[in-house]
XYZ file of C-alpha atoms in Angstrom:
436
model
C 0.000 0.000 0.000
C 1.839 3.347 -0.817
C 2.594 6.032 1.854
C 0.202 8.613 2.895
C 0.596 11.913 1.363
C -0.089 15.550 1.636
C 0.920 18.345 4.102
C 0.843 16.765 6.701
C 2.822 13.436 6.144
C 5.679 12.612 4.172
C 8.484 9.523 4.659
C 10.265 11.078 7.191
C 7.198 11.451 9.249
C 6.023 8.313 8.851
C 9.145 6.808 10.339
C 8.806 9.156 13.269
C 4.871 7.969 14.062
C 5.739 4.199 13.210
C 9.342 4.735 15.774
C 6.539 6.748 17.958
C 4.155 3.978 18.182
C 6.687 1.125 18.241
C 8.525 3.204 21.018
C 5.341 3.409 23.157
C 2.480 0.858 22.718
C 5.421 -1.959 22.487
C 5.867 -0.992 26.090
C 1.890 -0.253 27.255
C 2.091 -1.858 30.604
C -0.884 -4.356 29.784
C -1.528 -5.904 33.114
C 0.763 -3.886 35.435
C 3.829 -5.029 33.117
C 6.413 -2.319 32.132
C 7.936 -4.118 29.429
C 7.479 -6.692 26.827
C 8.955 -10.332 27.328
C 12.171 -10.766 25.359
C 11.238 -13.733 22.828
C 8.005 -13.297 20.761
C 5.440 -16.402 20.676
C 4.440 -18.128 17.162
C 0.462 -19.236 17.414
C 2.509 -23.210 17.579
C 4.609 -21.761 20.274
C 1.074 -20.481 22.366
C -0.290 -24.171 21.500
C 2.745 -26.104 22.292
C 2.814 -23.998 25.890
C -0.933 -24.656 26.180
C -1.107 -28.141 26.303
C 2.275 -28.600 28.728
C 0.655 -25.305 31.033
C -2.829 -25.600 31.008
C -5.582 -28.851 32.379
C -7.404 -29.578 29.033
C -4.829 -31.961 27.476
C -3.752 -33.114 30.742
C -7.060 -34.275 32.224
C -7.615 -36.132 29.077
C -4.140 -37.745 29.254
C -4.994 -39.012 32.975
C -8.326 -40.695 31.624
C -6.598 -42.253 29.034
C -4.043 -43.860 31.727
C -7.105 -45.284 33.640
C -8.458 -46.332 30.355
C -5.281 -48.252 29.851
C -5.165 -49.502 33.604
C -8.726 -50.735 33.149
C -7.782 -52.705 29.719
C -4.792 -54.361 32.143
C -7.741 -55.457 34.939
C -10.227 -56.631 32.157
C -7.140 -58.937 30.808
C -6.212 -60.236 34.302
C -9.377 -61.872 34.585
C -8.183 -64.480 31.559
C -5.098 -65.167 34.271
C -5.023 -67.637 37.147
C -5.029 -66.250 40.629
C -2.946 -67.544 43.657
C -4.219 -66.721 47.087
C -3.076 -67.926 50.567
C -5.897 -69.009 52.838
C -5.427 -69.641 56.473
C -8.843 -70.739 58.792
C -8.767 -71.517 62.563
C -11.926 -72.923 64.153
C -12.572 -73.260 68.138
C -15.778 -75.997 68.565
C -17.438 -77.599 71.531
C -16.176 -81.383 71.236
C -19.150 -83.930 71.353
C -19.092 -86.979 74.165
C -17.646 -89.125 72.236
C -15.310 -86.921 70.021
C -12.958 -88.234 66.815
C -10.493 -86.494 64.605
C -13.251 -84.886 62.767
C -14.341 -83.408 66.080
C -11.547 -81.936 67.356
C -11.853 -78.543 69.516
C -9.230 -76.788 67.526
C -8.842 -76.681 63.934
C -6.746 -75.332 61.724
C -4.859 -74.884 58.200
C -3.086 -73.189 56.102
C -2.734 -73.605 52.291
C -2.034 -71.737 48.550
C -5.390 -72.324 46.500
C -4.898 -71.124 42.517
C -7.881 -70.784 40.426
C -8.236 -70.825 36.662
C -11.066 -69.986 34.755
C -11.900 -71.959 32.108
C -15.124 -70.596 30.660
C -17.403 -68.081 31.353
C -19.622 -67.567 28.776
C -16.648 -65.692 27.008
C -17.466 -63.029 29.245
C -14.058 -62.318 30.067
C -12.978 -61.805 26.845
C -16.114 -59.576 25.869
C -14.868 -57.607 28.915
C -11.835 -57.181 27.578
C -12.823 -55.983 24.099
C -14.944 -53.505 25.573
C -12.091 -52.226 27.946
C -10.129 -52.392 25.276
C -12.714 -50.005 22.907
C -13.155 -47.519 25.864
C -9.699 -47.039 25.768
C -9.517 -46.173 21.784
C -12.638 -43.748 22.674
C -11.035 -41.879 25.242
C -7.718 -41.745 22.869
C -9.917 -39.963 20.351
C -11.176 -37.933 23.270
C -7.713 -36.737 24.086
C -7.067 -35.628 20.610
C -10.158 -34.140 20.484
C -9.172 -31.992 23.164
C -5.750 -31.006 21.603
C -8.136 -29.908 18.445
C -10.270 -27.646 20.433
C -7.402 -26.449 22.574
C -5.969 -25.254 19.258
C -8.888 -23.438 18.230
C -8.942 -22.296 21.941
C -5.386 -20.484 21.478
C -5.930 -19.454 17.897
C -8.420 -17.488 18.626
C -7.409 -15.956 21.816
C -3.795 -15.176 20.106
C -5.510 -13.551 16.821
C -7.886 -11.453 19.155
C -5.071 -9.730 20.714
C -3.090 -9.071 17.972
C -6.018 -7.550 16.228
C -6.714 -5.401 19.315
C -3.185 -4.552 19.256
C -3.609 -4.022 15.003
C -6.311 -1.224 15.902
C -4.164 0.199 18.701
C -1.496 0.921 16.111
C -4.069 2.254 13.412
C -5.731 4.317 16.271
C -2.438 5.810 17.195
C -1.588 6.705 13.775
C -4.711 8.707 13.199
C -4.347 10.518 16.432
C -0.892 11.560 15.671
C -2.128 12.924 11.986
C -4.638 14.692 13.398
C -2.679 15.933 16.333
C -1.044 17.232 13.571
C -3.549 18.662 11.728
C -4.722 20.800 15.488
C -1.141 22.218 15.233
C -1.302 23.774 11.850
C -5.056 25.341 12.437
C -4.146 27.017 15.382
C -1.588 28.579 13.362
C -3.745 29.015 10.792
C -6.414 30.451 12.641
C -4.256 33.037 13.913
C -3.361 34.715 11.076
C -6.896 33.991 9.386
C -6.459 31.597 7.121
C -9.003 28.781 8.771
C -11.737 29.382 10.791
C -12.125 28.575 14.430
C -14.743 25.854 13.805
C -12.284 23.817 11.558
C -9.735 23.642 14.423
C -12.833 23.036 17.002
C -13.732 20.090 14.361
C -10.136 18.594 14.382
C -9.963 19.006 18.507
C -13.331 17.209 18.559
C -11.932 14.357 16.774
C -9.032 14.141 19.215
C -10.825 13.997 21.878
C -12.784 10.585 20.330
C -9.814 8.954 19.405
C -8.386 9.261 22.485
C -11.906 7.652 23.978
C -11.834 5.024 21.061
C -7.606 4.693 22.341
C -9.012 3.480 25.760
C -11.057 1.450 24.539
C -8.700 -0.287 22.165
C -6.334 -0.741 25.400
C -9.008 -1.788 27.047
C -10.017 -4.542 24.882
C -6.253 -5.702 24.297
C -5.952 -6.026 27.847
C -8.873 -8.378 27.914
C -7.858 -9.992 25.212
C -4.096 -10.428 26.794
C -6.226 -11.915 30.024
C -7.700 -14.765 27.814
C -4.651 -15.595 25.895
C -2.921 -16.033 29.397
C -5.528 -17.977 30.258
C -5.722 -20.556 27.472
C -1.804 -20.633 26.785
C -0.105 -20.305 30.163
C 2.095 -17.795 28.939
C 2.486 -14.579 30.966
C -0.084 -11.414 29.503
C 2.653 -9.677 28.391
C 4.053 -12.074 25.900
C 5.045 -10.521 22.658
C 3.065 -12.309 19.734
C 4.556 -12.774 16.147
C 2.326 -11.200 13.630
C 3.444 -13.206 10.380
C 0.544 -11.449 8.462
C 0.461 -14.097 5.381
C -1.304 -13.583 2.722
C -4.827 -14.681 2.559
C -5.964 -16.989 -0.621
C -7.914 -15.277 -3.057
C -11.088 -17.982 -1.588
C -11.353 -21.104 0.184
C -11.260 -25.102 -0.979
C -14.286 -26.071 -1.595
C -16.679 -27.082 1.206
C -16.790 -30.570 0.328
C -12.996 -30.999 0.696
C -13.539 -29.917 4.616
C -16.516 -32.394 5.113
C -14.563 -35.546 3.235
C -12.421 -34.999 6.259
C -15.365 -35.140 8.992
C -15.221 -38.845 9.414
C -11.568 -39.142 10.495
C -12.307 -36.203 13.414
C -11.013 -37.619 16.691
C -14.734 -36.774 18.534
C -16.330 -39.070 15.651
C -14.056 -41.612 16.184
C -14.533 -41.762 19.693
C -18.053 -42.136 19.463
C -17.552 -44.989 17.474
C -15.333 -46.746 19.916
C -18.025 -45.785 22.068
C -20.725 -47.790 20.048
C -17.912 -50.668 19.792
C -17.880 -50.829 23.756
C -21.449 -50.701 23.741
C -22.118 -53.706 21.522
C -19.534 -55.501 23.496
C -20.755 -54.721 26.956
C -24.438 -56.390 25.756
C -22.418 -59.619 24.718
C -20.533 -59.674 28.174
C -23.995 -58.895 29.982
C -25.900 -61.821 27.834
C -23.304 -64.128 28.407
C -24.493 -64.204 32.078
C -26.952 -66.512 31.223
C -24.084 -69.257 30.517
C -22.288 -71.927 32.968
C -19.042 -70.760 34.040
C -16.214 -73.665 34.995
C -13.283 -72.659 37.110
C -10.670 -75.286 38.131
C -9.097 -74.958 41.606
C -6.285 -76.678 43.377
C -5.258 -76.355 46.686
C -1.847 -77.107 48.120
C -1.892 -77.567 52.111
C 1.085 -75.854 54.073
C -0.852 -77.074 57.270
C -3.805 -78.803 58.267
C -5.906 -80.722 60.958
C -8.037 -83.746 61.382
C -8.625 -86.766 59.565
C -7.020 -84.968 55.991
C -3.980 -83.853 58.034
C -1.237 -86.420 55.972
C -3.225 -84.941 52.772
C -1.238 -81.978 50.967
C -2.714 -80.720 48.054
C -6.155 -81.888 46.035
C -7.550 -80.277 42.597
C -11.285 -79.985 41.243
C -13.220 -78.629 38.896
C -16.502 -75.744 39.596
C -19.405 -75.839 37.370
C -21.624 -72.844 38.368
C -24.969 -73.105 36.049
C -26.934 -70.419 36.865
C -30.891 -70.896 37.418
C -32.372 -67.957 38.613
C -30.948 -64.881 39.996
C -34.340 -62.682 40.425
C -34.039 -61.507 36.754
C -30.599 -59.338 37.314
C -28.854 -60.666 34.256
C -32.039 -60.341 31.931
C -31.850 -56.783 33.194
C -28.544 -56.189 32.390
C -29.088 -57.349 29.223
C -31.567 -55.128 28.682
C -29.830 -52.449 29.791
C -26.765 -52.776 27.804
C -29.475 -53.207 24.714
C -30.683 -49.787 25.517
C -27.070 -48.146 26.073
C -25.863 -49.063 22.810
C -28.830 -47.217 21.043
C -27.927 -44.517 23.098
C -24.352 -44.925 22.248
C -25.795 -44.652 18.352
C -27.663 -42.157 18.760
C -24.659 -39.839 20.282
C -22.265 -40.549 17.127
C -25.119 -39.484 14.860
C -25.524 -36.302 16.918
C -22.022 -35.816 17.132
C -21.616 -36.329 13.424
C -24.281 -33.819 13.027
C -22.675 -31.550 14.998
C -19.941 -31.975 13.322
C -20.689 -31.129 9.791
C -22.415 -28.217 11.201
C -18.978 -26.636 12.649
C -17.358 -27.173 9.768
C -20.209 -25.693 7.793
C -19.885 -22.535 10.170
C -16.172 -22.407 10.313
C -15.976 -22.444 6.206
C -18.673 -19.639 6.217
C -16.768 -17.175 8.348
C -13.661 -17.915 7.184
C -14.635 -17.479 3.228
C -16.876 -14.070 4.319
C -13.644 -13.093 6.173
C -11.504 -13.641 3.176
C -13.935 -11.307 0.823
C -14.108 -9.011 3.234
C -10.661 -8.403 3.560
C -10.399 -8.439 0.087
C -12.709 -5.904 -0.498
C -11.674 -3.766 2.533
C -8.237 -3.611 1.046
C -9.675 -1.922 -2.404
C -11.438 0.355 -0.607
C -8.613 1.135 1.852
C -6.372 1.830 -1.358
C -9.209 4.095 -2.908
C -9.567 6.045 0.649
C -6.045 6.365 0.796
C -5.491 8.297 -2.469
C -8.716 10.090 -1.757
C -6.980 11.731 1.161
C -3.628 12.504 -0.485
C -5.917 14.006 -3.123
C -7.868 15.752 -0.180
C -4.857 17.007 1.297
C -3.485 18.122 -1.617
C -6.217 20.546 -2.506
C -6.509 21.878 0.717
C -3.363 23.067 0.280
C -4.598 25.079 -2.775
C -7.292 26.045 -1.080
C -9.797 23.827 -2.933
C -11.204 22.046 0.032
C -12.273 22.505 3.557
C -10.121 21.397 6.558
C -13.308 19.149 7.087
C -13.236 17.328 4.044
C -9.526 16.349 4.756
C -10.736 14.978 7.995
C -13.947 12.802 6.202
C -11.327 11.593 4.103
C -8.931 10.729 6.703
C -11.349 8.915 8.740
C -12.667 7.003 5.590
C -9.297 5.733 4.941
C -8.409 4.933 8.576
C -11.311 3.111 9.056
C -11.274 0.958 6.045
C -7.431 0.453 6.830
C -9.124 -0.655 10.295
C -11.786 -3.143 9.022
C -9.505 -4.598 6.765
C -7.490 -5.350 9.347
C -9.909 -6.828 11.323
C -11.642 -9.138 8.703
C -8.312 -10.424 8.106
C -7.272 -11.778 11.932
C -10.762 -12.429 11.742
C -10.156 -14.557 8.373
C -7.117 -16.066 10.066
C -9.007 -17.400 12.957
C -11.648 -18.877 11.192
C -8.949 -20.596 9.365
C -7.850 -22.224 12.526
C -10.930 -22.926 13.356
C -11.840 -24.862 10.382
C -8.845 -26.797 10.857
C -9.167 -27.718 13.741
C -12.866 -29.245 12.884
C -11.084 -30.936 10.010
C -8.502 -32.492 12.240
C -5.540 -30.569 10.808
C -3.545 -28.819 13.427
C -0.202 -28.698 13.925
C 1.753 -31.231 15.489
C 3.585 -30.676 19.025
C 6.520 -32.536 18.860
């Protein structure tokens, strides 16, 4: 975009307001801080401190350990168990009494059981453990997804705060400017009082719309502390890339909506489901267990007896209709479990269908905010230029100066707008960046 021109402004002016500005707001104190930290943060910089400083990620990452612990209990019921049993009995002894009688009895002994089958239910168990644990995998990626769109927009927010900070401060130093040469001008007659009482006006709102801006940066700086873990005062790299002249098409975004982590997770969640009404229909079946026992000590007639083995069969008969109920119940679960990935689905397509919206709106807007902030711009050097002939009022230079400072201003706005929407719609696609 070419350098404002006219009386007021000319290159070596420009570098004084953009050393001005730099010298000043780069050292605001946002937050009670008096100066800037000394490395700047990339938006993968913000995310990579997010998920080390903040709960999100973390949370996720301890359900996914209990998720794994629970897949390692669900498998140790396929194992035999060894247990060490000791028993000590005190009885009244009959009149006539016999080894089998005796007042004190005792023993100690290792007894190891193996299952043998159960229905399967074990290894239904298992699978199902083993499900929940891919769903809360998903989960946890899910969460690194909407962490990133978290950050992304937190970290855009405050640089466009920070964007409209610098435009504000430009046009308040212009028109400072501008109240310098009309008092001189009205003193010697050349303007007239109500042009300089215009221009003072307009001061005194940009220096309103000024607090404001700080205001809004500081709140801004608040939730990107929040969401990152980095300090408030952490200086943000604005890389200001070039937006694409429009969007992939929608359908590319939605091919994608399959493979998101939340989907996925719902599935697993369906898989579990399905499993969990095999494990609780299986309770209908005969289990057999084998036992053995090995005898470090014993009383009675079995004393000289060390070890003996068996075989359980448990069939069962009736158990007041709790297994037919949990049948039942895990029947109705997994249409639940159905009927939350199909909403989640839904839901899904629908961000994506939002995200793509903003983000291509953002993208024409900032498109078209740019034309017109290259037509207001040479409207105002052309302004400027004929005041100086005396053509035009002072208030016409100031109309024009306004119109090209605030289409400079929404310009820059649709465009960090634009820019979060992108990340936005990546991360509803799945496609963030990676951490390591």
């Amino acid at each position: 975009m070419a350098l404002l021109g006219g009386p007021l402004l000319n290159l070596e002016a420009v570098g004084k307001v953009v050393m001005k500005f730099i010298g000043v707001f780069l050292v605001v104190p946002f937050l009670g801080t008096l100066a800037w930290a000394a490395d700047n943060a990339t938006l993968l910089q913000a995310y990579r401190s997010a998920i080390k400083k903040t709960e999100p990620v973390a949370i996720q990452e301890s359900l996914t350990t209990q998720a794994e612990e629970s897949v390692t209990q669900a498998r140790g019921y396929l194992f035999p168990t060894l247990t060490g049993v000791g028993t000590y009995t005190r009885q009244d002894q009959p009149p006539n009494p016999s080894v089998f009688t005796l007042a004190d009895q005792y023993n100690a002994k290792l007894m190891v059981t193996q299952p043998i089958f159960h229905g399967f239910r074990d290894f239904a168990g298992l699978s199902g453990a083993q499900n929940l644990l891919k769903a809360q995998q998903h989960a946890t990626d899910q969460s690194r997804y909407s962490l990133y769109d978290t950050v992304a927009s937190s970290y855009y927010a405050v640089l466009s705060t920070e964007k409209d900070i610098a435009n504000l401060q430009l046009l308040l130093d212009l028109t400072d400017k501008r109240v310098k040469e009309l008092k001189e001008r009205v003193q010697i007659g050349r303007s007239r009082l109500g042009e300089l009482l215009s221009a003072q006006a307009q001061v005194a709102t940009l220096k309103a719309q000024m607090e404001g801006a700080l205001s809004a940066n500081r709140q801004a700086r608040a939730t990107f502390e929040l969401a990152t873990g980095l300090t408030a005062s952490t200086a943000l790299t604005d890389s200001s890339e070039v937006l694409p002249a429009k969007p992939l098409p929608l359908e590319n975004y939605l091919a994608k909506v399959e493979k998101r982590p939340d989907i996925l997770a719902a599935k697993a969640q369906v898989e579990a489901a399905e499993d969990n009404v095999s494990y609780a229909w299986r309770g209908h079946l005969p289990s057999l267990d084998f036992t053995g026992n090995y005898y470090l000590k014993r009383t009675g007639a079995l004393s000289g007896s060390n070890w003996d083995l068996g075989l359980v069969l448990s069939v069962p008969i009736f158990q007041g209709g709790i297994v037919q109920s949990q049948y039942k119940m895990a029947i109705d679960k997994r249409k639940q479990q159905e009927l939350l990935l199909a909403q989640t689905r839904r839901n899904a397509i629908h961000q994506i269908q939002n995200a793509y919206v903003v983000y291509a709106n953002s993208i024409s807007q900032s498109i078209a905010f740019k034309e017109a902030s290259e037509i207001t711009e040479k409207n105002y050097n052309t302004q400027s230029h004929d005041y100086r002939n005396g053509l035009v009022t002072n208030l016409d230079v100031l109309d024009a100066l306004n119109q090209f400072q605030t289409t400079k201003q929404q310009m820059d706005r649709t465009y960090y707008q634009a820019k979060s929407a992108e990340a936005t719609l990546s991360a509803a696609t799945g496609e963030v960046p990676a951490t390591n």
